[in-house]
Protein backbone atom coordinates (compact mmCIF):
# COMPACT_ATOMS: atom_id res chain seq x y z
CA UNK A 1 0.00 0.00 0.00
CA UNK A 2 3.02 2.28 -0.23
CA UNK A 3 1.78 3.69 -3.52
CA UNK A 4 -1.42 4.81 -1.76
CA UNK A 5 0.56 6.53 0.98
CA UNK A 6 2.75 8.31 -1.58
CA UNK A 7 -0.25 9.49 -3.58
CA UNK A 8 -1.84 11.01 -0.50
CA UNK A 9 1.10 12.28 1.56
CA UNK A 10 3.42 13.84 -1.04
CA UNK A 11 1.84 17.16 -2.12
CA UNK A 12 2.92 17.11 -5.77
CA UNK A 13 1.30 13.71 -6.32
CA UNK A 14 -1.80 14.58 -4.30
CA UNK A 15 -2.43 17.81 -6.15
CA UNK A 16 -1.97 16.06 -9.48
CA UNK A 17 -4.70 13.48 -8.82
CA UNK A 18 -7.24 15.68 -7.02
CA UNK A 19 -7.95 18.26 -9.71
CA UNK A 20 -11.64 18.52 -10.62
CA UNK A 21 -11.35 16.96 -14.08
CA UNK A 22 -9.39 14.03 -12.67
CA UNK A 23 -11.90 13.48 -9.86
CA UNK A 24 -14.82 13.33 -12.30
CA UNK A 25 -13.09 10.82 -14.53
CA UNK A 26 -11.97 8.80 -11.51
CA UNK A 27 -15.56 8.37 -10.31
CA UNK A 28 -16.47 6.77 -13.62
CA UNK A 29 -13.33 4.64 -13.59
CA UNK A 30 -14.29 3.33 -10.15
CA UNK A 31 -17.98 2.81 -10.93
CA UNK A 32 -17.58 0.72 -14.09
CA UNK A 33 -15.18 -1.91 -12.64
CA UNK A 34 -17.25 -2.06 -9.45
CA UNK A 35 -20.38 -2.82 -11.47
CA UNK A 36 -18.49 -5.34 -13.61
CA UNK A 37 -17.11 -7.01 -10.46
CA UNK A 38 -20.64 -7.33 -9.08
CA UNK A 39 -21.89 -8.99 -12.28
CA UNK A 40 -18.86 -11.26 -12.40
CA UNK A 41 -19.35 -12.28 -8.79
CA UNK A 42 -23.01 -13.11 -9.35
CA UNK A 43 -21.99 -15.35 -12.25
CA UNK A 44 -18.96 -16.89 -10.52
CA UNK A 45 -20.88 -17.97 -7.41
CA UNK A 46 -22.74 -20.53 -9.52
CA UNK A 47 -19.60 -22.19 -10.87
CA UNK A 48 -17.22 -21.99 -7.89
CA UNK A 49 -17.31 -22.01 -4.12
CA UNK A 50 -17.10 -18.44 -2.84
CA UNK A 51 -17.16 -19.89 0.67
CA UNK A 52 -13.61 -21.13 0.22
CA UNK A 53 -11.21 -18.32 1.18
CA UNK A 54 -8.45 -19.40 -1.20
CA UNK A 55 -10.86 -19.41 -4.14
CA UNK A 56 -12.29 -16.06 -3.11
CA UNK A 57 -8.88 -14.42 -2.76
CA UNK A 58 -7.71 -15.85 -6.08
CA UNK A 59 -10.83 -14.53 -7.80
CA UNK A 60 -10.48 -11.15 -6.12
CA UNK A 61 -6.82 -10.93 -7.11
CA UNK A 62 -7.56 -11.89 -10.71
CA UNK A 63 -10.37 -9.34 -11.05
CA UNK A 64 -8.20 -6.67 -9.44
CA UNK A 65 -5.26 -7.45 -11.74
CA UNK A 66 -7.41 -7.02 -14.84
CA UNK A 67 -8.94 -3.88 -13.38
CA UNK A 68 -5.52 -2.42 -12.59
CA UNK A 69 -4.15 -2.65 -16.11
CA UNK A 70 -7.37 -1.29 -17.61
CA UNK A 71 -7.58 1.64 -15.17
CA UNK A 72 -3.87 2.41 -15.61
CA UNK A 73 -4.41 2.48 -19.37
CA UNK A 74 -7.27 4.98 -18.99
CA UNK A 75 -5.10 7.25 -16.85
CA UNK A 76 -2.07 6.78 -19.09
CA UNK A 77 -4.08 7.46 -22.27
CA UNK A 78 -2.13 4.99 -24.38
CA UNK A 79 -2.84 1.64 -25.95
CA UNK A 80 -1.56 -1.46 -24.17
CA UNK A 81 1.08 -2.11 -26.82
CA UNK A 82 2.29 1.50 -26.70
CA UNK A 83 2.38 1.41 -22.90
CA UNK A 84 4.58 -1.69 -22.95
CA UNK A 85 6.97 0.09 -25.32
CA UNK A 86 7.05 3.47 -23.57
CA UNK A 87 6.72 2.49 -19.89
CA UNK A 88 8.39 -0.91 -20.11
CA UNK A 89 7.13 -4.35 -19.26
CA UNK A 90 8.51 -4.12 -15.71
CA UNK A 91 6.16 -1.27 -14.83
CA UNK A 92 3.20 -3.06 -16.39
CA UNK A 93 4.03 -6.21 -14.44
CA UNK A 94 4.20 -4.07 -11.30
CA UNK A 95 0.79 -2.57 -12.05
CA UNK A 96 -0.79 -5.96 -12.74
CA UNK A 97 0.98 -7.95 -10.04
CA UNK A 98 1.45 -5.54 -7.15
CA UNK A 99 -1.11 -2.76 -7.54
CA UNK A 100 -3.60 -5.25 -8.99
CA UNK A 101 -3.34 -8.76 -7.63
CA UNK A 102 -1.46 -8.31 -4.34
CA UNK A 103 -3.21 -5.08 -3.37
CA UNK A 104 -6.59 -6.58 -4.27
CA UNK A 105 -5.95 -9.62 -2.08
CA UNK A 106 -4.86 -7.37 0.80
CA UNK A 107 -8.02 -5.29 0.55
CA UNK A 108 -10.19 -8.42 0.44
CA UNK A 109 -8.53 -9.69 3.61
CA UNK A 110 -9.10 -6.28 5.20
CA UNK A 111 -12.82 -6.41 4.38
CA UNK A 112 -13.19 -9.95 5.74
CA UNK A 113 -11.31 -9.04 8.95
CA UNK A 114 -13.42 -5.91 9.52
CA UNK A 115 -16.63 -7.87 9.09
CA UNK A 116 -15.32 -10.55 11.43
CA UNK A 117 -14.56 -7.94 14.09
CA UNK A 118 -18.15 -6.66 14.02
CA UNK A 119 -19.53 -10.17 14.25
CA UNK A 120 -20.32 -10.95 10.61
CA UNK A 121 -18.25 -14.08 10.04
CA UNK A 122 -17.38 -14.93 6.45
CA UNK A 123 -17.06 -18.59 7.40
CA UNK A 124 -20.70 -18.71 8.54
CA UNK A 125 -22.24 -16.34 5.99
CA UNK A 126 -19.91 -16.26 2.95
CA UNK A 127 -22.15 -14.63 0.34
CA UNK A 128 -22.28 -11.04 1.62
CA UNK A 129 -18.63 -10.73 2.76
CA UNK A 130 -17.38 -12.35 -0.46
CA UNK A 131 -19.31 -9.90 -2.62
CA UNK A 132 -18.11 -6.93 -0.58
CA UNK A 133 -14.51 -8.17 -0.64
CA UNK A 134 -14.46 -8.40 -4.43
CA UNK A 135 -16.29 -5.15 -5.18
CA UNK A 136 -14.46 -2.97 -2.64
CA UNK A 137 -11.03 -4.27 -3.62
CA UNK A 138 -11.83 -3.85 -7.32
CA UNK A 139 -12.97 -0.23 -6.99
CA UNK A 140 -10.01 0.71 -4.77
CA UNK A 141 -7.54 -0.86 -7.20
CA UNK A 142 -9.22 0.97 -10.11
CA UNK A 143 -8.86 4.30 -8.26
CA UNK A 144 -5.19 3.84 -7.45
CA UNK A 145 -4.19 2.40 -10.83
CA UNK A 146 -5.94 5.27 -12.60
CA UNK A 147 -4.19 7.83 -10.42
CA UNK A 148 -0.81 6.22 -11.06
CA UNK A 149 -1.51 6.18 -14.79
CA UNK A 150 -2.49 9.85 -14.68
CA UNK A 151 0.71 10.74 -12.83
CA UNK A 152 2.70 8.84 -15.44
CA UNK A 153 0.82 10.69 -18.19
CA UNK A 154 1.70 14.06 -16.64
CA UNK A 155 5.29 12.95 -16.13
CA UNK A 156 5.61 11.94 -19.78
CA UNK A 157 4.10 15.29 -20.78
CA UNK A 158 6.89 17.12 -18.94
CA UNK A 159 5.41 17.79 -15.50
CA UNK A 160 8.15 17.16 -12.93
CA UNK A 161 7.66 14.70 -10.06
CA UNK A 162 10.42 14.06 -7.56
CA UNK A 163 8.92 10.71 -6.58
CA UNK A 164 7.01 8.21 -8.69
CA UNK A 165 4.90 5.89 -6.48
CA UNK A 166 6.43 2.60 -7.65
CA UNK A 167 8.77 1.84 -4.74
CA UNK A 168 12.02 2.45 -6.66
CA UNK A 169 12.96 5.34 -4.38
CA UNK A 170 12.25 3.16 -1.33
CA UNK A 171 14.58 0.43 -2.52
CA UNK A 172 17.27 2.99 -3.18
CA UNK A 173 16.76 4.51 0.28
CA UNK A 174 17.03 1.09 1.96
CA UNK A 175 20.30 0.35 0.16
CA UNK A 176 21.82 3.76 0.95
CA UNK A 177 20.43 4.95 4.28
CA UNK A 178 21.87 2.54 6.85
CA UNK A 179 21.38 3.27 10.54
CA UNK A 180 19.12 6.39 10.30
CA UNK A 181 16.48 4.23 8.66
CA UNK A 182 17.24 1.00 10.51
CA UNK A 183 16.74 2.59 13.92
CA UNK A 184 13.11 3.45 13.13
CA UNK A 185 12.45 0.00 11.75
CA UNK A 186 13.93 -1.43 14.94
CA UNK A 187 12.05 1.08 17.12
CA UNK A 188 8.74 0.13 15.52
CA UNK A 189 9.50 -3.57 15.85
CA UNK A 190 10.42 -3.36 19.54
CA UNK A 191 7.79 -0.82 20.63
CA UNK A 192 4.83 -2.55 18.97
CA UNK A 193 6.01 -5.99 20.01
CA UNK A 194 6.38 -4.80 23.60
CA UNK A 195 2.94 -3.23 23.84
CA UNK A 196 1.36 -6.27 22.18
CA UNK A 197 2.99 -8.42 24.86
CA UNK A 198 1.72 -6.15 27.62
CA UNK A 199 -1.84 -6.13 26.29
CA UNK A 200 -1.82 -9.91 25.88
CA UNK A 201 -0.82 -10.19 29.55
CA UNK A 202 -3.28 -7.76 31.12
CA UNK A 203 -6.33 -7.77 28.84
CA UNK A 204 -9.04 -10.44 29.36
CA UNK A 205 -9.02 -13.06 26.63
CA UNK A 206 -12.37 -12.09 25.01
CA UNK A 207 -11.07 -8.54 24.34
CA UNK A 208 -7.36 -9.27 24.12
CA UNK A 209 -7.19 -9.09 20.34
CA UNK A 210 -9.20 -5.85 20.17
CA UNK A 211 -7.01 -4.34 22.87
CA UNK A 212 -3.86 -5.31 20.98
CA UNK A 213 -5.18 -3.84 17.74
CA UNK A 214 -6.12 -0.57 19.43
CA UNK A 215 -2.89 -0.09 21.39
CA UNK A 216 -0.48 -1.38 18.75
CA UNK A 217 -1.94 0.81 16.02
CA UNK A 218 -1.70 3.88 18.25
CA UNK A 219 1.95 3.11 19.00
CA UNK A 220 2.68 2.39 15.33
CA UNK A 221 1.05 5.70 14.42
CA UNK A 222 3.36 7.52 16.82
CA UNK A 223 6.40 5.73 15.37
CA UNK A 224 5.26 6.82 11.90
CA UNK A 225 5.13 10.47 12.98
CA UNK A 226 8.59 10.41 14.56
CA UNK A 227 10.13 8.54 11.63
CA UNK A 228 8.51 10.91 9.15
CA UNK A 229 9.98 14.01 10.73
CA UNK A 230 13.37 12.37 11.13
CA UNK A 231 13.29 11.55 7.42
CA UNK A 232 12.38 15.14 6.63
CA UNK A 233 15.15 16.62 8.74
CA UNK A 234 18.39 14.72 8.18
CA UNK A 235 20.60 17.17 10.07
CA UNK A 236 19.57 16.05 13.53
CA UNK A 237 16.99 18.77 14.21
CA UNK A 238 13.87 16.74 13.55
CA UNK A 239 12.47 17.28 17.05
CA UNK A 240 12.49 21.04 16.49
CA UNK A 241 10.81 20.64 13.10
CA UNK A 242 8.16 18.39 14.60
CA UNK A 243 7.50 20.84 17.44
CA UNK A 244 7.22 23.73 14.99
CA UNK A 245 4.58 21.85 12.99
CA UNK A 246 2.06 22.27 15.80
CA UNK A 247 -0.02 19.76 17.72
CA UNK A 248 -2.88 19.97 15.27
CA UNK A 249 -0.82 18.82 12.32
CA UNK A 250 0.92 16.17 14.41
CA UNK A 251 -2.43 14.77 15.51
CA UNK A 252 -3.68 14.72 11.93
CA UNK A 253 -0.61 12.89 10.67
CA UNK A 254 -0.74 10.47 13.60
CA UNK A 255 -4.39 9.72 12.79
CA UNK A 256 -3.85 9.56 9.03
CA UNK A 257 -1.78 7.96 7.67
CA UNK A 258 -0.11 6.65 10.85
CA UNK A 259 -2.87 4.98 12.85
CA UNK A 260 -5.13 4.35 9.85
CA UNK A 261 -2.57 2.43 7.83
CA UNK A 262 -1.16 0.63 10.86
CA UNK A 263 -4.68 -0.63 11.61
CA UNK A 264 -5.10 -1.56 7.95
CA UNK A 265 -1.94 -3.67 7.90
CA UNK A 266 -2.75 -5.29 11.22
CA UNK A 267 -6.25 -6.24 10.05
CA UNK A 268 -4.84 -7.62 6.79
CA UNK A 269 -2.52 -9.88 8.80
CA UNK A 270 -5.38 -10.94 11.08
CA UNK A 271 -7.50 -11.68 8.02
CA UNK A 272 -4.71 -13.83 6.58
CA UNK A 273 -4.47 -15.76 9.84
CA UNK A 274 -8.21 -16.27 10.19
CA UNK A 275 -9.21 -17.24 6.67
CA UNK A 276 -6.60 -18.63 4.25
CA UNK A 277 -4.43 -19.96 7.12
CA UNK A 278 -7.53 -20.99 9.13
CA UNK A 279 -6.13 -20.06 12.55
CA UNK A 280 -9.39 -19.23 14.29
CA UNK A 281 -7.52 -18.64 17.55
CA UNK A 282 -4.12 -17.16 16.68
CA UNK A 283 -1.50 -17.78 19.31
CA UNK A 284 -0.17 -14.94 21.44
CA UNK A 285 3.31 -15.26 19.94
CA UNK A 286 1.93 -14.97 16.39
CA UNK A 287 0.00 -11.83 17.30
CA UNK A 288 3.04 -10.31 19.00
CA UNK A 289 5.19 -11.06 15.95
CA UNK A 290 2.51 -9.53 13.72
CA UNK A 291 2.49 -6.39 15.85
CA UNK A 292 6.28 -6.12 15.57
CA UNK A 293 6.11 -6.47 11.80
CA UNK A 294 3.48 -3.72 11.60
CA UNK A 295 5.62 -1.38 13.70
CA UNK A 296 8.69 -2.07 11.57
CA UNK A 297 6.79 -1.46 8.33
CA UNK A 298 5.30 1.82 9.58
CA UNK A 299 8.71 3.00 10.78
CA UNK A 300 10.15 2.21 7.36
CA UNK A 301 7.33 3.90 5.46
CA UNK A 302 7.28 6.92 7.77
CA UNK A 303 10.98 7.59 7.29
CA UNK A 304 10.68 7.05 3.55
CA UNK A 305 7.78 9.49 3.20
CA UNK A 306 9.64 12.10 5.23
CA UNK A 307 12.75 11.60 3.10
CA UNK A 308 10.77 12.06 -0.12
CA UNK A 309 8.94 15.07 1.30
CA UNK A 310 12.30 16.62 2.17
CA UNK A 311 13.50 16.02 -1.40
CA UNK A 312 10.34 17.60 -2.76
CA UNK A 313 10.57 20.62 -0.49
CA UNK A 314 14.17 21.31 -1.43
CA UNK A 315 13.26 21.34 -5.12
CA UNK A 316 9.79 22.88 -4.95
CA UNK A 317 9.88 25.57 -2.32
CA UNK A 318 6.46 26.96 -3.24
CA UNK A 319 4.62 24.00 -1.65
CA UNK A 320 3.11 25.25 1.65
CA UNK A 321 4.51 23.80 4.85
CA UNK A 322 0.99 22.99 6.06
CA UNK A 323 0.66 20.16 3.51
CA UNK A 324 2.16 17.58 5.82
CA UNK A 325 -0.48 15.02 4.95
CA UNK A 326 -3.63 14.70 2.87
CA UNK A 327 -5.95 17.33 4.36
CA UNK A 328 -9.50 17.86 3.21
CA UNK A 329 -8.51 21.18 1.64
CA UNK A 330 -6.73 19.37 -1.19
CA UNK A 331 -9.80 19.80 -3.35
CA UNK A 332 -9.70 23.56 -2.85
CA UNK A 333 -6.00 23.64 -3.68
CA UNK A 334 -6.57 21.53 -6.77
CA UNK A 335 -9.29 23.89 -8.00
CA UNK A 336 -7.06 26.91 -7.38
CA UNK A 337 -4.48 25.57 -9.81
CA UNK A 338 -1.61 25.02 -7.41
CA UNK A 339 0.72 22.44 -8.90
CA UNK A 340 -0.10 23.38 -12.49
CA UNK A 341 0.64 27.10 -12.41
CA UNK A 342 3.57 28.58 -14.35
CA UNK A 343 5.80 28.55 -11.27
CA UNK A 344 6.33 24.85 -11.90
CA UNK A 345 8.10 25.61 -15.13
CA UNK A 346 10.74 27.50 -13.22
CA UNK A 347 11.62 24.48 -11.12
CA UNK A 348 11.60 21.97 -13.96
CA UNK A 349 15.22 22.59 -14.89
CA UNK A 350 16.22 22.44 -11.24
CA UNK A 351 14.42 19.14 -10.91
CA UNK A 352 16.23 17.59 -13.81
CA UNK A 353 19.61 18.80 -12.52
CA UNK A 354 18.91 17.66 -8.98
CA UNK A 355 17.16 14.34 -9.60
CA UNK A 356 20.34 12.26 -9.31
CA UNK A 357 21.44 14.04 -6.15
CA UNK A 358 18.10 13.48 -4.44
XYZ file of C-alpha atoms in Angstrom:
358
model
C 0.000 0.000 0.000
C 3.024 2.283 -0.230
C 1.775 3.690 -3.515
C -1.415 4.808 -1.755
C 0.565 6.533 0.978
C 2.753 8.310 -1.577
C -0.254 9.485 -3.580
C -1.845 11.012 -0.496
C 1.103 12.282 1.557
C 3.420 13.835 -1.038
C 1.845 17.156 -2.117
C 2.915 17.111 -5.772
C 1.298 13.713 -6.316
C -1.797 14.578 -4.305
C -2.434 17.806 -6.155
C -1.974 16.062 -9.484
C -4.698 13.478 -8.823
C -7.243 15.676 -7.021
C -7.951 18.258 -9.709
C -11.643 18.518 -10.618
C -11.351 16.962 -14.076
C -9.391 14.028 -12.675
C -11.898 13.481 -9.864
C -14.820 13.334 -12.295
C -13.090 10.825 -14.531
C -11.973 8.805 -11.507
C -15.556 8.372 -10.311
C -16.474 6.769 -13.624
C -13.328 4.635 -13.594
C -14.289 3.333 -10.154
C -17.984 2.809 -10.932
C -17.576 0.724 -14.089
C -15.178 -1.908 -12.637
C -17.249 -2.055 -9.451
C -20.377 -2.817 -11.471
C -18.485 -5.337 -13.608
C -17.110 -7.012 -10.460
C -20.640 -7.335 -9.079
C -21.893 -8.986 -12.278
C -18.857 -11.260 -12.402
C -19.345 -12.284 -8.785
C -23.007 -13.110 -9.348
C -21.985 -15.349 -12.255
C -18.962 -16.890 -10.520
C -20.885 -17.971 -7.408
C -22.744 -20.534 -9.516
C -19.596 -22.194 -10.869
C -17.217 -21.994 -7.891
C -17.313 -22.014 -4.115
C -17.097 -18.439 -2.839
C -17.161 -19.890 0.668
C -13.606 -21.134 0.224
C -11.213 -18.317 1.181
C -8.447 -19.400 -1.203
C -10.860 -19.414 -4.135
C -12.294 -16.059 -3.107
C -8.884 -14.417 -2.760
C -7.708 -15.846 -6.078
C -10.833 -14.527 -7.801
C -10.481 -11.151 -6.122
C -6.819 -10.928 -7.110
C -7.557 -11.886 -10.710
C -10.373 -9.345 -11.049
C -8.200 -6.665 -9.435
C -5.260 -7.451 -11.738
C -7.412 -7.018 -14.845
C -8.942 -3.877 -13.377
C -5.515 -2.422 -12.589
C -4.145 -2.649 -16.105
C -7.369 -1.286 -17.613
C -7.576 1.641 -15.166
C -3.868 2.412 -15.608
C -4.412 2.477 -19.371
C -7.268 4.976 -18.986
C -5.103 7.254 -16.850
C -2.069 6.778 -19.087
C -4.077 7.464 -22.274
C -2.133 4.994 -24.384
C -2.839 1.637 -25.952
C -1.562 -1.461 -24.171
C 1.085 -2.107 -26.819
C 2.288 1.495 -26.698
C 2.381 1.410 -22.897
C 4.576 -1.694 -22.948
C 6.969 0.094 -25.315
C 7.055 3.471 -23.572
C 6.725 2.487 -19.895
C 8.394 -0.908 -20.115
C 7.134 -4.352 -19.262
C 8.513 -4.122 -15.705
C 6.163 -1.270 -14.826
C 3.199 -3.065 -16.388
C 4.027 -6.212 -14.436
C 4.202 -4.074 -11.299
C 0.792 -2.572 -12.053
C -0.789 -5.959 -12.741
C 0.979 -7.955 -10.038
C 1.448 -5.544 -7.149
C -1.112 -2.757 -7.537
C -3.597 -5.248 -8.987
C -3.340 -8.765 -7.625
C -1.458 -8.312 -4.337
C -3.211 -5.077 -3.365
C -6.592 -6.576 -4.266
C -5.949 -9.621 -2.078
C -4.858 -7.366 0.798
C -8.021 -5.294 0.549
C -10.188 -8.416 0.439
C -8.532 -9.694 3.614
C -9.104 -6.281 5.199
C -12.817 -6.410 4.376
C -13.188 -9.947 5.743
C -11.310 -9.044 8.946
C -13.416 -5.915 9.524
C -16.633 -7.866 9.091
C -15.324 -10.552 11.433
C -14.563 -7.938 14.091
C -18.154 -6.656 14.021
C -19.533 -10.166 14.249
C -20.325 -10.948 10.606
C -18.255 -14.082 10.039
C -17.376 -14.927 6.450
C -17.062 -18.592 7.403
C -20.700 -18.709 8.539
C -22.240 -16.337 5.988
C -19.913 -16.261 2.946
C -22.147 -14.628 0.338
C -22.280 -11.043 1.623
C -18.635 -10.732 2.760
C -17.384 -12.353 -0.456
C -19.312 -9.897 -2.620
C -18.109 -6.930 -0.581
C -14.507 -8.170 -0.635
C -14.458 -8.400 -4.431
C -16.291 -5.147 -5.178
C -14.465 -2.971 -2.640
C -11.031 -4.268 -3.620
C -11.830 -3.848 -7.320
C -12.966 -0.231 -6.988
C -10.011 0.714 -4.774
C -7.542 -0.858 -7.202
C -9.222 0.974 -10.109
C -8.863 4.296 -8.262
C -5.190 3.840 -7.452
C -4.190 2.404 -10.833
C -5.942 5.266 -12.597
C -4.187 7.830 -10.415
C -0.805 6.217 -11.062
C -1.511 6.183 -14.785
C -2.487 9.850 -14.676
C 0.706 10.741 -12.825
C 2.703 8.843 -15.438
C 0.816 10.692 -18.188
C 1.697 14.057 -16.643
C 5.289 12.953 -16.134
C 5.609 11.936 -19.782
C 4.103 15.292 -20.782
C 6.888 17.124 -18.936
C 5.415 17.794 -15.501
C 8.148 17.162 -12.930
C 7.663 14.697 -10.062
C 10.419 14.061 -7.561
C 8.917 10.709 -6.580
C 7.011 8.212 -8.693
C 4.902 5.892 -6.481
C 6.427 2.605 -7.654
C 8.771 1.844 -4.743
C 12.016 2.445 -6.661
C 12.956 5.341 -4.381
C 12.254 3.161 -1.328
C 14.581 0.427 -2.519
C 17.273 2.991 -3.177
C 16.764 4.506 0.278
C 17.031 1.089 1.957
C 20.303 0.349 0.160
C 21.816 3.761 0.950
C 20.427 4.946 4.280
C 21.868 2.536 6.845
C 21.377 3.271 10.545
C 19.122 6.393 10.299
C 16.475 4.231 8.661
C 17.245 0.998 10.511
C 16.736 2.592 13.921
C 13.114 3.454 13.128
C 12.449 -0.004 11.754
C 13.926 -1.428 14.944
C 12.045 1.078 17.116
C 8.736 0.127 15.523
C 9.498 -3.574 15.854
C 10.419 -3.359 19.543
C 7.787 -0.824 20.629
C 4.829 -2.547 18.972
C 6.007 -5.995 20.007
C 6.385 -4.801 23.596
C 2.937 -3.235 23.837
C 1.357 -6.269 22.182
C 2.991 -8.419 24.855
C 1.722 -6.149 27.620
C -1.836 -6.129 26.290
C -1.824 -9.911 25.881
C -0.821 -10.190 29.547
C -3.279 -7.762 31.120
C -6.334 -7.772 28.839
C -9.043 -10.438 29.364
C -9.023 -13.055 26.626
C -12.371 -12.088 25.011
C -11.073 -8.539 24.342
C -7.357 -9.267 24.124
C -7.191 -9.087 20.335
C -9.199 -5.854 20.166
C -7.007 -4.339 22.874
C -3.862 -5.313 20.984
C -5.185 -3.842 17.736
C -6.116 -0.566 19.435
C -2.890 -0.089 21.387
C -0.477 -1.381 18.750
C -1.937 0.809 16.022
C -1.699 3.877 18.255
C 1.948 3.106 18.997
C 2.682 2.387 15.326
C 1.046 5.702 14.416
C 3.362 7.515 16.822
C 6.397 5.729 15.371
C 5.264 6.815 11.899
C 5.134 10.472 12.976
C 8.595 10.405 14.564
C 10.134 8.542 11.634
C 8.505 10.905 9.148
C 9.979 14.014 10.729
C 13.368 12.370 11.127
C 13.289 11.547 7.419
C 12.378 15.135 6.627
C 15.152 16.619 8.740
C 18.385 14.718 8.183
C 20.595 17.172 10.072
C 19.570 16.049 13.530
C 16.995 18.774 14.208
C 13.868 16.738 13.554
C 12.475 17.280 17.048
C 12.494 21.039 16.495
C 10.807 20.638 13.097
C 8.155 18.388 14.604
C 7.503 20.839 17.444
C 7.219 23.727 14.992
C 4.576 21.847 12.994
C 2.065 22.265 15.803
C -0.018 19.758 17.719
C -2.883 19.970 15.269
C -0.817 18.818 12.322
C 0.920 16.169 14.409
C -2.425 14.769 15.506
C -3.681 14.725 11.925
C -0.613 12.887 10.670
C -0.741 10.466 13.597
C -4.391 9.717 12.786
C -3.851 9.562 9.026
C -1.775 7.963 7.668
C -0.112 6.645 10.855
C -2.869 4.983 12.854
C -5.132 4.350 9.854
C -2.573 2.430 7.831
C -1.159 0.626 10.862
C -4.678 -0.627 11.613
C -5.099 -1.565 7.947
C -1.938 -3.666 7.895
C -2.753 -5.286 11.220
C -6.245 -6.244 10.052
C -4.840 -7.624 6.794
C -2.524 -9.883 8.795
C -5.379 -10.940 11.080
C -7.501 -11.684 8.017
C -4.710 -13.831 6.579
C -4.474 -15.763 9.841
C -8.212 -16.271 10.186
C -9.208 -17.239 6.669
C -6.598 -18.631 4.250
C -4.426 -19.956 7.120
C -7.533 -20.992 9.126
C -6.134 -20.059 12.546
C -9.387 -19.229 14.286
C -7.525 -18.636 17.554
C -4.124 -17.163 16.682
C -1.496 -17.781 19.315
C -0.171 -14.943 21.442
C 3.306 -15.257 19.936
C 1.930 -14.971 16.395
C 0.003 -11.829 17.297
C 3.043 -10.309 19.004
C 5.188 -11.063 15.945
C 2.507 -9.529 13.716
C 2.488 -6.388 15.855
C 6.277 -6.120 15.575
C 6.110 -6.475 11.797
C 3.480 -3.716 11.597
C 5.616 -1.385 13.700
C 8.693 -2.072 11.572
C 6.791 -1.456 8.329
C 5.301 1.818 9.580
C 8.711 2.999 10.779
C 10.147 2.213 7.359
C 7.334 3.904 5.464
C 7.278 6.921 7.772
C 10.977 7.592 7.287
C 10.683 7.046 3.547
C 7.782 9.489 3.196
C 9.643 12.098 5.232
C 12.746 11.599 3.105
C 10.770 12.059 -0.118
C 8.940 15.074 1.299
C 12.296 16.616 2.167
C 13.502 16.015 -1.396
C 10.336 17.596 -2.759
C 10.567 20.625 -0.486
C 14.173 21.308 -1.432
C 13.261 21.337 -5.117
C 9.792 22.883 -4.951
C 9.881 25.574 -2.317
C 6.456 26.959 -3.240
C 4.619 23.995 -1.652
C 3.109 25.247 1.651
C 4.515 23.802 4.853
C 0.987 22.989 6.063
C 0.658 20.162 3.507
C 2.156 17.577 5.824
C -0.479 15.020 4.951
C -3.633 14.705 2.867
C -5.945 17.332 4.357
C -9.500 17.865 3.210
C -8.509 21.180 1.637
C -6.729 19.368 -1.192
C -9.805 19.796 -3.354
C -9.696 23.556 -2.849
C -5.998 23.639 -3.680
C -6.569 21.534 -6.768
C -9.293 23.894 -8.004
C -7.056 26.906 -7.375
C -4.478 25.566 -9.814
C -1.605 25.016 -7.411
C 0.725 22.437 -8.897
C -0.104 23.385 -12.495
C 0.641 27.102 -12.408
C 3.571 28.582 -14.348
C 5.797 28.553 -11.268
C 6.329 24.854 -11.904
C 8.096 25.612 -15.134
C 10.741 27.502 -13.218
C 11.615 24.476 -11.119
C 11.600 21.972 -13.955
C 15.223 22.594 -14.891
C 16.218 22.442 -11.244
C 14.416 19.142 -10.907
C 16.232 17.586 -13.815
C 19.613 18.795 -12.523
C 18.909 17.663 -8.981
C 17.165 14.336 -9.601
C 20.336 12.263 -9.310
C 21.439 14.041 -6.153
C 18.097 13.476 -4.437
